[in-house]
Amino acid sequence: MDVYLGSKRVRLDPKASIGKGGEADVFDLGDGRALKVWKTPDHPDYAGQDAEQRAAQDRIERHQDKLRAFPGALPGQVIAPVELATDKARKRLVGYAMRLVRGAEPLLRYGEPSMRHRGLSSAAVSGVLAGLHRTVEAIHGRGVEIGDFNDLNVLVAGGEAFVIDADSFQFGPFLCQVFTERFVDPLLCDPSLPRPMLGRPYSTDSDWYAFAVMAMQSLLCVGPYGGVFRPRSASARVPECARPLRRITVFDREVRYPKPAIPYRVLPDDLLDALYRVFVQDQRGVFPRRLIEALAWTRCPSCGVEHARPACPTCAGAAPAAVKESTVVHGEVLATRILSTRGVILAASVGPGGLSYLVNEGGRFLREDGSLVMSGAPHPAMRFAVHGRATLIGRGGELVVLSPDAAPERIQVDCLGTRPIFDVGERARYWTRGGQLLRSGRPGAAALSGEADAVPMGDVLAGQTVFWVGPRFGLGFYRAGNVSIAFVFDAERPGLKDTVKLPFPGGKLTSATCVFDAGPGAASRAGRGRAWLFLAAEQAGRTVHRCLVVGEDGAVEAMADGEGEGGSWLGALTGKCAASGFLLSATDSGVVRVEVRGGALVETRQFPGTEPFVTQASRLLVGPEGLFVVDAQSITLLRIA
């Protein structure tokens, strides 16, 4: 497909794709600008979806006049249209060019606990929020409302927040008609409906409501309606999705606060009070920026908790005793603490040599035997893995492999956004570079560009591919423009099977992860390995999670959908491992077992005795000794009777 910017024809090449949303595809123009092109009703992403096709047509019609009347003099942090794109007749708008923000992450990531574990400080979060607040005030000063204001249309780069998707802004006669459930003001919704649904026009007040949601989510890693509502009275129960309409927040005594979240008592009382008044008492107006700018973060020398209060809210200041290996019996579960650290556990795996892990403590990166890998602190843009005695650290387009008896290896890799793309299998390392999937020839062999030990596995799309590797095979995909390709590959032999038909959820894909059956008994009953692929998408205003079970031949054996939060095994993409044909999933209520039954995924067993030892963010690893639970600062071995 070709579009025109003025008299210049632009070919929409999937290789130039840099983003795919629910409503548009985005391409790099190569001149410091990006091109956003709205999806047409015949776009492959809308195949068989009549409602989405009609919405696409309506959206394009609305934008014909709206984009031509777009207001000027907005703050520089707004990524506004700078040139309109038309079809070949040069009359009908199909999108627009805008400034390209490189090296950015959506604000959504700032609300993930894993970002804190990798070095994102609360002070940095506060600074981003204060800057975003000033931008919102400036936008309102131009008589414009953001409308569908959410943490996916705020990008953060270099500590500065940028507001994107400006074509959905509300101004003059042009109303914003799209919404996101987690951020839509319940005062604009019909309380008699089963879930939030935009019913009245946006306003500056609704923008500030959404800002308050983002502030809470970013500072505490939980939104106002996170956790699970478990009222004592059965008559008081409501669906989780209806909680905003009833103002049932995490401040409610009958809401179970999510374990991975940061305790809200780390915030000062005046900020907590402001959040309470917004979400429980329906107070609106400009959110007080002084409460964010006044945050003075400190780390408790006793327990290590980062807080913004005069005194640590979690301890009395006494130095804790050294934690030694301890064993606890809880119901049918025997739990043994393997590791406890004041630092953070960055990577862990179970291999032929047993449990391996990487810890950063006291400014040092340490392996499980206490050996020093290097000095320094983790950075949010880093990715880590352990592979035998080797430690892998990726940042930007470089992967560094550090081995105790060899010189450091530096490997150039592709990135998906800011994420360096690589993985490790049982016997090899894998990465993408320049549109190829590559495998190391032998453990410890140099794998620099052009050397024979780097084995090409197959062609992929540079900068748009994500993949994972299990004991027997790997699974990956790339999506760009009208192209959507999924593939499987043998862990040892070159060649990709890129005809896999994955039923991706509609909307904007926001996250993906995958686990494989692990170990010698890790095949399905048919004797084949399995991959359990988890996808998150923003779809029709809500967060949808999908699990796909894929065989090593690429066949989809089962599928299940769920919603974000809610406490079910599909409420989070984290906390999963597979073994012997079934899945173990960690929830805040304990570990559950999920199996494939007749093409469906069925929860077949719960292990309530594991509840004290896991959260939905725990990493689970299966080993001969039992189930390892890896959290940010501890590793616990569970043996279940």
XYZ file of C-alpha atoms in Angstrom:
641
model
C 0.000 0.000 0.000
C 1.200 3.530 -0.852
C 0.249 6.800 0.828
C 1.223 10.378 0.066
C 2.764 13.085 2.227
C 2.225 16.138 0.084
C 3.503 15.104 -3.347
C 5.837 12.442 -1.988
C 4.765 8.822 -2.310
C 5.535 6.616 0.711
C 5.600 2.837 0.396
C 4.390 1.107 3.570
C 7.166 -1.441 3.996
C 6.711 -3.889 6.910
C 10.477 -3.643 7.508
C 9.941 0.014 8.499
C 7.157 -0.837 10.948
C 7.778 0.343 14.499
C 4.399 -0.190 16.104
C 0.996 -1.798 15.799
C -1.976 -0.487 17.713
C -5.605 -1.472 17.796
C -6.534 1.303 15.354
C -3.401 2.057 13.326
C 0.021 0.905 12.164
C 3.113 3.089 12.638
C 6.157 3.245 10.342
C 9.561 4.917 10.577
C 9.955 7.466 7.776
C 13.719 7.571 8.269
C 13.859 11.356 8.671
C 13.144 11.659 12.391
C 9.428 11.265 11.824
C 6.935 8.425 12.112
C 3.908 7.788 9.926
C 0.666 6.678 11.539
C -1.768 5.010 9.136
C -5.271 4.119 10.278
C -6.385 0.567 9.664
C -9.059 0.263 6.998
C -12.064 -2.059 7.356
C -10.352 -4.645 5.123
C -7.204 -4.773 7.289
C -6.240 -8.402 8.127
C -6.392 -7.607 11.854
C -10.159 -7.036 11.480
C -10.917 -10.202 9.504
C -14.259 -11.627 10.611
C -14.867 -8.784 13.095
C -17.885 -6.859 11.808
C -17.994 -4.412 14.723
C -14.310 -3.540 14.364
C -14.689 -3.074 10.618
C -17.567 -0.638 11.102
C -15.625 1.215 13.804
C -12.625 1.543 11.456
C -14.785 3.086 8.756
C -16.411 5.489 11.204
C -13.032 6.475 12.606
C -11.619 7.328 9.182
C -14.715 9.391 8.348
C -14.483 11.378 11.595
C -10.828 12.181 11.018
C -11.358 13.742 7.588
C -12.388 17.088 9.077
C -10.929 16.682 12.572
C -7.292 16.383 11.507
C -7.569 19.363 9.197
C -8.832 21.439 12.143
C -6.250 20.126 14.633
C -5.176 22.906 17.041
C -1.659 24.277 16.980
C 0.699 25.563 19.685
C 0.374 22.461 21.848
C 3.310 21.732 24.196
C 6.364 20.030 22.725
C 5.642 16.899 24.760
C 2.547 16.262 22.593
C 3.376 14.166 19.530
C 0.969 16.009 17.255
C 0.418 15.692 13.489
C 3.026 17.642 11.504
C 1.897 16.581 8.016
C -1.264 14.857 6.821
C -1.121 11.669 4.766
C -3.552 11.056 1.918
C -4.478 8.325 -0.516
C -3.263 8.350 -4.136
C -6.032 10.787 -5.127
C -4.485 13.265 -2.625
C -7.916 14.026 -1.162
C -8.790 11.461 1.502
C -6.828 11.399 4.765
C -5.398 8.030 5.732
C -3.091 9.111 8.574
C -0.403 11.609 9.473
C 3.308 12.112 10.050
C 4.591 13.020 13.515
C 7.811 13.406 15.414
C 9.429 10.069 16.265
C 10.343 9.453 19.914
C 13.157 6.900 19.980
C 14.123 4.660 22.869
C 10.765 5.100 24.594
C 8.752 2.826 26.857
C 5.017 3.206 27.486
C 4.172 4.478 30.952
C 2.426 1.116 31.401
C 5.848 -0.436 32.077
C 6.469 1.930 34.978
C 3.649 0.222 36.845
C 5.263 -3.221 36.597
C 7.104 -4.485 39.710
C 9.841 -5.983 37.539
C 10.925 -2.479 36.468
C 11.602 -1.588 40.123
C 13.609 -4.759 40.550
C 15.771 -3.776 37.568
C 16.692 -0.376 38.971
C 13.815 2.044 38.266
C 13.721 4.379 41.258
C 10.632 5.923 42.816
C 12.263 9.334 42.431
C 12.527 8.784 38.676
C 8.839 7.839 38.561
C 7.903 10.970 40.503
C 9.870 13.116 38.073
C 8.091 11.623 35.072
C 4.685 12.181 36.682
C 5.468 15.805 37.575
C 6.473 16.499 33.971
C 3.351 14.774 32.658
C 1.238 16.910 34.994
C 2.684 20.102 33.485
C 1.965 18.805 29.984
C -1.672 18.050 30.842
C -2.108 21.562 32.243
C -0.642 23.045 29.049
C -2.942 20.932 26.852
C -5.975 22.117 28.818
C -4.733 25.669 28.471
C -5.251 25.333 24.711
C -8.889 24.306 25.157
C -8.154 20.641 24.412
C -8.975 17.485 26.377
C -6.942 14.302 25.964
C -10.025 12.093 26.279
C -8.837 8.495 26.150
C -5.915 9.247 28.465
C -4.135 6.019 29.436
C -0.691 4.571 30.121
C -0.274 3.271 26.580
C -0.575 6.705 24.971
C 2.101 8.135 27.258
C 5.669 7.308 26.216
C 8.689 7.878 28.461
C 12.139 8.581 27.028
C 15.078 10.150 28.829
C 12.972 10.698 31.944
C 10.408 12.779 30.011
C 6.788 11.861 29.267
C 5.306 12.352 25.792
C 1.597 12.126 24.938
C 0.851 10.281 21.699
C -2.336 9.314 19.802
C -3.161 12.996 19.499
C -5.713 12.226 16.765
C -8.075 11.058 19.513
C -7.874 14.381 21.414
C -11.150 16.180 22.055
C -11.562 19.816 20.954
C -14.279 22.052 19.503
C -17.076 19.932 18.008
C -14.852 16.837 17.765
C -15.607 14.490 20.642
C -13.397 11.584 21.656
C -15.472 8.400 21.454
C -12.964 5.734 22.543
C -12.118 4.782 26.119
C -10.036 2.440 28.237
C -11.794 0.737 31.141
C -8.985 1.185 33.641
C -8.853 4.939 33.046
C -12.359 6.068 32.119
C -13.971 8.255 34.788
C -16.874 6.285 36.341
C -18.778 9.575 36.630
C -19.076 9.444 32.831
C -20.448 5.888 32.879
C -23.885 4.387 33.482
C -23.736 2.763 36.954
C -26.470 0.288 36.022
C -24.269 -1.417 33.410
C -22.159 -4.456 34.331
C -18.864 -2.711 33.484
C -17.607 0.833 32.740
C -18.799 2.173 29.390
C -18.270 5.754 28.244
C -21.676 7.455 28.203
C -20.967 11.185 28.482
C -18.339 13.447 26.889
C -14.876 13.743 28.349
C -13.802 16.847 30.244
C -10.700 18.248 31.888
C -11.908 16.589 35.097
C -11.888 13.159 33.445
C -8.315 13.793 32.239
C -7.270 14.487 35.829
C -9.054 11.354 36.987
C -7.011 9.349 34.468
C -3.845 11.121 35.604
C -4.588 10.070 39.199
C -4.962 6.450 38.049
C -1.586 6.653 36.269
C 0.052 8.264 39.286
C -1.148 5.523 41.620
C -0.301 2.729 39.185
C 3.191 4.094 38.525
C 4.040 4.790 42.170
C 2.567 1.623 43.718
C 2.418 -0.905 40.851
C -1.327 -1.239 41.418
C -4.268 0.809 40.211
C -7.209 1.961 42.344
C -9.257 -1.129 41.496
C -6.497 -3.724 41.619
C -6.455 -6.682 43.945
C -9.400 -9.026 44.454
C -12.703 -8.141 46.141
C -13.694 -10.907 48.582
C -16.617 -9.638 50.703
C -17.815 -11.729 53.616
C -21.409 -11.357 52.513
C -22.342 -13.168 49.324
C -24.930 -10.484 48.564
C -22.168 -7.850 48.400
C -20.232 -9.609 45.653
C -19.892 -7.877 42.300
C -17.913 -8.772 39.184
C -14.374 -7.420 39.329
C -15.030 -5.323 36.215
C -17.918 -3.547 38.008
C -15.833 -2.351 40.949
C -15.117 1.139 39.524
C -18.864 1.715 39.225
C -19.257 0.834 42.926
C -16.042 2.662 44.039
C -14.676 -0.570 45.543
C -10.988 0.300 45.654
C -7.810 -1.184 47.106
C -8.526 0.989 50.159
C -11.554 -1.230 50.948
C -10.958 -3.635 53.825
C -12.520 -6.495 51.877
C -10.194 -6.107 48.907
C -7.136 -8.341 48.991
C -4.206 -6.062 48.131
C -2.026 -7.687 45.438
C 1.145 -9.162 46.899
C 3.541 -7.918 44.171
C 2.364 -4.316 44.590
C 4.204 -1.759 46.687
C 2.357 -1.217 50.010
C 0.444 2.043 49.747
C 1.668 3.157 53.157
C 5.010 4.082 51.570
C 3.245 7.246 50.340
C 2.713 10.217 52.655
C -0.731 10.675 54.157
C -1.594 13.807 52.157
C -1.019 12.013 48.839
C -2.935 8.951 50.006
C -5.762 11.216 51.107
C -5.864 12.898 47.690
C -6.064 9.511 45.942
C -8.782 8.349 48.345
C -10.849 11.467 47.683
C -10.610 10.949 43.916
C -11.429 7.243 43.801
C -13.790 6.833 46.747
C -15.361 10.251 47.259
C -15.518 11.347 43.579
C -13.538 14.543 44.065
C -12.443 16.034 40.756
C -10.418 19.010 39.566
C -6.723 19.530 38.936
C -4.700 16.897 40.756
C -2.361 18.735 43.170
C 1.076 18.577 41.555
C 2.780 19.745 44.740
C 2.001 16.348 46.313
C 4.104 14.633 43.661
C 6.879 17.214 43.527
C 7.184 17.126 47.335
C 7.842 13.373 47.460
C 11.177 12.806 49.216
C 12.142 9.177 48.743
C 14.516 7.339 51.040
C 15.473 3.707 51.541
C 15.106 2.219 55.018
C 18.531 1.019 56.236
C 16.881 -1.802 58.181
C 14.431 -3.446 55.794
C 15.437 -1.849 52.497
C 11.943 -0.537 51.684
C 11.863 2.681 49.632
C 9.350 5.143 51.101
C 8.406 8.829 51.187
C 7.400 9.132 54.847
C 9.214 10.539 57.886
C 9.749 6.987 59.180
C 9.700 3.562 57.544
C 6.104 2.270 57.499
C 7.085 -1.407 57.592
C 9.537 -1.708 60.476
C 10.595 -0.151 63.755
C 14.129 0.444 62.559
C 15.796 -2.559 64.174
C 18.406 -4.337 62.091
C 17.126 -7.766 61.028
C 19.055 -10.907 61.853
C 20.771 -12.727 59.015
C 18.329 -15.015 57.248
C 19.484 -18.611 57.071
C 17.984 -21.577 55.238
C 14.739 -22.465 56.994
C 12.058 -25.058 56.469
C 8.337 -24.552 57.069
C 5.481 -27.047 56.798
C 2.179 -25.538 55.667
C -0.567 -28.055 54.966
C 0.610 -30.357 52.184
C 3.582 -28.101 51.413
C 7.161 -28.350 52.687
C 8.843 -24.985 52.023
C 12.607 -24.458 52.298
C 14.150 -21.008 51.975
C 17.124 -21.359 49.617
C 18.146 -17.723 49.328
C 17.290 -14.407 50.920
C 18.993 -11.204 49.793
C 18.828 -7.497 50.562
C 19.547 -6.944 46.874
C 17.524 -8.222 43.924
C 17.434 -11.519 42.033
C 17.773 -10.724 38.333
C 17.710 -14.157 36.665
C 17.347 -17.805 37.598
C 17.158 -21.137 35.822
C 17.277 -24.864 36.536
C 19.618 -26.926 34.370
C 21.715 -30.100 34.519
C 23.884 -28.460 37.179
C 20.912 -27.582 39.362
C 19.659 -24.127 40.314
C 21.570 -21.138 38.906
C 20.874 -17.482 39.583
C 22.202 -13.940 39.332
C 21.880 -11.457 42.202
C 22.755 -7.785 42.446
C 23.615 -6.875 46.019
C 25.679 -4.005 47.357
C 26.639 -2.823 43.878
C 27.901 -6.241 42.777
C 26.508 -8.815 40.340
C 26.971 -12.218 41.981
C 26.310 -15.809 40.875
C 24.913 -18.607 43.043
C 28.407 -19.700 44.149
C 29.228 -16.179 45.326
C 31.526 -15.448 42.384
C 31.660 -11.840 41.184
C 30.446 -11.278 37.629
C 30.955 -7.510 37.578
C 30.364 -4.408 39.650
C 27.601 -1.874 39.165
C 23.839 -1.553 39.474
C 21.056 -2.911 37.259
C 19.328 -0.577 34.818
C 15.646 -0.811 33.780
C 16.705 -1.252 30.134
C 18.816 -4.336 30.914
C 17.780 -7.970 30.369
C 19.523 -10.826 32.169
C 19.886 -14.594 31.788
C 22.081 -17.336 33.205
C 23.272 -20.194 31.004
C 25.444 -22.715 32.770
C 28.374 -20.754 34.194
C 27.811 -17.923 31.700
C 25.930 -14.736 32.548
C 24.135 -12.848 29.776
C 23.393 -9.129 30.035
C 21.630 -7.306 27.222
C 21.057 -3.599 26.825
C 20.072 -1.772 23.679
C 21.540 -3.544 20.657
C 24.315 -5.348 22.529
C 24.410 -8.642 24.380
C 27.413 -9.294 26.611
C 28.245 -12.868 27.632
C 30.444 -13.108 30.732
C 32.069 -16.463 31.531
C 34.506 -17.131 34.379
C 37.214 -18.683 32.167
C 36.828 -16.686 28.957
C 37.026 -13.148 27.661
C 33.706 -11.267 27.468
C 31.763 -11.836 24.243
C 29.919 -8.892 22.703
C 27.110 -9.779 20.329
C 25.086 -7.301 18.301
C 21.364 -8.071 18.564
C 18.079 -6.654 17.311
C 15.746 -4.824 19.683
C 11.979 -4.822 19.904
C 11.420 -1.307 21.163
C 14.055 -1.017 23.876
C 14.187 -4.759 24.576
C 17.255 -6.678 23.312
C 16.023 -9.923 21.766
C 17.790 -13.088 22.924
C 17.077 -16.288 24.826
C 18.913 -19.348 26.099
C 18.119 -23.018 25.633
C 19.546 -26.089 27.262
C 22.596 -26.245 24.996
C 22.786 -22.964 23.088
C 22.109 -19.242 23.039
C 19.797 -17.628 20.495
C 19.372 -14.059 19.269
C 18.123 -12.041 16.306
C 20.307 -9.714 14.255
C 19.658 -7.995 10.950
C 16.550 -10.037 10.224
C 18.074 -13.435 11.080
C 17.515 -15.780 13.999
C 20.916 -17.112 15.083
C 22.144 -19.833 17.437
C 25.520 -20.220 19.112
C 27.509 -23.133 17.745
C 28.725 -24.535 21.028
C 28.723 -23.317 24.640
C 31.444 -20.750 25.201
C 32.235 -20.344 21.509
C 32.667 -16.830 20.190
C 29.505 -15.720 18.451
C 30.418 -12.374 16.982
C 29.018 -11.220 13.672
C 30.537 -13.082 10.750
C 32.106 -15.965 12.745
C 31.328 -19.532 11.776
C 30.086 -20.521 15.224
C 26.935 -18.395 14.809
C 24.450 -20.735 13.104
C 21.649 -19.092 11.049
C 18.300 -20.646 11.968
C 16.092 -18.669 9.562
C 14.901 -15.273 8.403
C 12.706 -13.044 10.584
C 11.674 -9.379 10.538
C 14.361 -7.145 12.033
C 13.239 -5.078 15.003
C 9.784 -6.680 15.156
C 10.474 -10.276 16.192
C 10.081 -11.826 19.612
C 10.826 -15.484 20.386
C 11.395 -18.006 23.167
C 13.267 -21.324 23.304
C 12.422 -24.472 25.238
C 14.215 -27.810 25.670
C 13.065 -29.157 22.290
C 11.850 -26.257 20.172
C 11.273 -22.532 19.985
C 8.292 -20.320 19.211
C 8.188 -16.740 17.957
C 6.279 -14.200 15.903
C 6.436 -10.795 14.278
C 3.633 -8.400 13.347
C 4.050 -5.313 11.191
C 1.505 -3.486 9.059
C -0.565 -6.091 7.220
C 1.926 -8.859 8.042
C 1.439 -11.249 10.958
C 3.758 -14.286 11.011
C 4.243 -16.909 13.722
C 6.862 -19.657 13.577
C 8.318 -22.654 15.390
C 11.820 -24.072 15.051
C 13.793 -27.063 16.259
C 16.198 -26.133 19.050
C 19.078 -27.852 17.259
C 18.465 -27.903 13.510
C 18.279 -24.785 11.296
C 14.987 -23.900 9.642
C 11.804 -22.091 10.621
C 8.255 -23.276 10.067
C 6.562 -19.916 9.532
C 3.077 -21.113 8.641
C 1.847 -21.315 12.234
C -1.669 -19.887 12.563
C -1.829 -18.150 15.913
C -5.208 -16.600 16.800
C -3.939 -13.278 18.124
C -6.382 -11.281 20.240
C -7.761 -8.141 18.659
C -6.613 -4.698 19.711
C -3.126 -3.555 20.686
C -0.786 -6.297 21.860
C 0.928 -5.006 25.012
C 2.844 -7.987 26.381
C 3.806 -11.564 25.578
C 5.639 -14.363 27.338
C 6.037 -18.099 26.890
C 6.965 -21.177 28.923
C 7.790 -24.691 27.723
C 7.559 -28.161 29.137
C 10.937 -28.629 30.800
C 13.036 -31.676 31.578
C 13.105 -35.237 30.252
C 9.474 -35.888 31.138
C 8.238 -32.709 29.598
C 6.340 -33.984 26.595
C 2.628 -34.240 26.151
C 0.929 -37.624 26.150
C 1.340 -37.700 22.384
C 5.115 -37.536 22.909
C 5.471 -33.937 21.740
C 6.718 -30.852 23.508
C 4.410 -27.943 24.212
C 4.719 -24.200 24.439
C 2.312 -22.156 26.552
C 2.126 -18.687 24.998
C 0.562 -15.829 26.987
C -0.579 -12.611 25.290
C -2.027 -9.391 26.714
C -3.956 -6.916 24.578
C -5.980 -3.740 25.014
C -9.213 -4.651 23.294
C -12.370 -2.529 23.086
C -11.295 -0.545 26.134
C -10.353 -3.475 28.372
C -7.331 -5.673 29.049
C -7.637 -9.195 27.656
C -5.272 -12.087 28.370
C -5.024 -15.111 26.090
C -3.221 -18.413 26.601
C -2.385 -20.527 23.544
C -0.956 -24.038 23.832
C 1.199 -24.757 20.784
C 2.790 -28.081 19.851
C 6.271 -28.312 18.405
C 4.696 -28.846 14.962
C 3.014 -25.425 15.296
C -0.497 -26.778 15.872
C -2.607 -24.836 18.378
C -3.905 -27.471 20.788
C -5.925 -25.284 23.157
C -6.842 -21.677 23.929
C -8.325 -19.745 26.834
C -9.174 -16.077 27.394
C -9.360 -14.111 30.617
C -9.233 -10.560 31.899
C -6.382 -8.727 33.557
C -6.479 -8.738 37.353
C -9.268 -10.670 39.053
C -7.033 -13.248 40.765
C -7.524 -16.113 38.292
C -4.683 -18.114 36.752
C -5.016 -15.891 33.670
C -5.187 -12.655 35.657
C -1.450 -12.095 35.079
C 1.026 -13.250 32.432
C 3.708 -13.840 35.059
C 4.093 -16.734 37.494
C 3.923 -19.645 35.035
C 5.884 -22.839 34.384
C 5.086 -26.041 32.521
C 6.009 -29.656 33.202
C 4.880 -33.060 31.919
C 2.087 -31.634 29.815
C 0.436 -29.360 32.376
C 0.850 -25.781 33.563
C 1.507 -24.505 37.066
C 0.383 -20.921 37.651
C 1.122 -18.781 40.698
C -1.661 -16.558 41.984
C -1.873 -14.512 45.158
C -4.041 -17.350 46.545
C -1.523 -20.075 45.766
C -0.421 -22.326 42.905
C -3.006 -23.889 40.587
C -2.635 -26.643 37.997
C -4.073 -26.231 34.492
C -4.421 -28.981 31.894
C -5.536 -29.377 28.297
C -8.889 -31.146 28.135
C -10.549 -31.556 24.752
C -9.103 -28.368 23.297
C -9.954 -26.353 26.407
C -7.780 -25.287 29.328
C -9.155 -26.473 32.643
C -8.018 -25.673 36.165
C -7.741 -29.185 37.609
C -6.183 -28.669 41.031
C -5.466 -25.963 43.571
C -2.637 -26.025 46.109
C -3.826 -23.691 48.884
C -0.883 -24.665 51.069
C 1.400 -22.729 48.711
C -0.396 -19.420 49.349
C 2.116 -17.996 51.886
C 5.040 -18.615 49.523
C 3.925 -17.275 46.123
C 2.519 -14.194 44.429
C 1.183 -13.755 40.907
C 4.535 -12.150 40.036
C 6.652 -15.075 41.285
C 8.815 -16.903 38.781
C 8.274 -20.668 38.954
C 10.961 -23.211 37.993
C 10.569 -26.995 38.063
C 13.545 -29.044 39.198
C 14.150 -32.608 40.408
C 13.932 -31.368 43.997
C 10.534 -29.689 43.580
C 9.149 -26.310 42.601
C 11.428 -23.280 42.975
C 9.655 -19.980 43.658
C 11.815 -17.024 42.638
C 10.781 -13.620 43.947
C 12.625 -10.310 43.873
C 14.611 -11.036 47.050
C 14.155 -14.720 47.824
C 14.119 -18.233 46.388
C 12.016 -20.885 48.078
C 11.855 -24.599 47.277
C 8.370 -26.094 47.571
C 7.717 -29.820 47.862
C 4.041 -30.622 47.514
C 2.706 -33.874 48.913
